Amino acid sequence: MTNKIVTFAPITFLLLFNVTIAYAFSHTIAIESVARSEPVSIAQFGTLDSEKEITKLVRFLKSEDVERFQKECDNEHIAQSCYHYASYYDLIVEDHKKSYLYYKKAFDLGIKQAGYFVGVFQINYPERFSAENRLSTDESIDYLEQAFEAGSPDATRILMMTYRDPELNITNYDKAEYYNKIAIRQMVNHSRYLLAHLYVNDIKDKSKINESIKLYQDDLMIEKNWQSALALMTIHLYPEEYGATFEPDLVKTLAYAYVSSDLRDGRNENGFNNVDTRFAAAMQTELPPETLKQAKALYLEMMAQMNDAHQ
């Protein structure tokens, strides 16, 4: 049995250390300064309810006189109208140059949550800006931090990712962890998975493996994230590598492989992300029937729990 496990080491080891971080509408905030604020309610883009929020906003924008928003913004300096006009050009027209301009006006007129758009446009799309209007990373972060202080979960999400991105040369895992923990309370998409990934892959802190496993499990149940199932598959195959004290468990390993493959459902089909399906197929030809039976039973149990949680 040991030889069979070792056979798959290169695949699973590569997998866990190359998991693609998904950049991936609650206003529950974890720190006092944010809790005191009373932010204007604007749609969020990276929370569990974001799809509903965006759909509602788009429906509203399509039903309104958009030119009125522009006049109210430019002539009467109404911040909410600036935000709505920016959203129209962002979500419907997809003219990001114009939407950025009006998000910036909304921010300047008091909707500090709009600083999220200023910061994220600058950080994620620097090619859209000239030397005259391009902000430095520190300046962009200042906009994001003001949006965060105003209660924007999206700003929290970008901040937690910014401080773990080596390409920006400002890596700070303490800050990434700080914002990530707040993101979990704000119900930011995949924030539990991302914190576990930070501990396991970035910080490589084996002392946090039990906490990481719990984060992966919660993310799997709450968000049906196949990447968490994939991480759990690998941990149960090589527990010692990640600091876990339990023995390798092929039943759980295979069950999580089934779950991951099922949730992925044909998406991300390539040599890297397809490892769970290839692992399950290989194990089905080598494991005893009783082990396969137990793994499939556990897989069905986990899928039923997830479905019950989402009803």
Short mmCIF file of C-alpha atoms in Angstrom, two decimals, residues 27 38-42 44 80 110-111 113 150:
data_model
loop_
_atom_site.label_atom_id
_atom_site.label_comp_id
_atom_site.label_asym_id
_atom_site.label_seq_id
_atom_site.Cartn_x
_atom_site.Cartn_y
_atom_site.Cartn_z
CA HIS A 27 -21.21 44.40 6.39
CA GLU A 38 -22.07 54.05 8.45
CA PRO A 39 -21.19 53.35 4.82
CA VAL A 40 -23.43 54.10 1.87
CA SER A 41 -24.93 50.83 0.64
CA ILE A 42 -23.31 49.91 -2.67
CA GLN A 44 -20.38 44.20 -3.65
CA GLN A 80 -24.71 58.61 -5.27
CA GLY A 110 -17.83 61.18 0.15
CA ILE A 111 -18.57 57.59 -0.88
CA GLN A 113 -16.29 52.66 -0.38
CA ALA A 150 -15.82 52.60 5.26
#
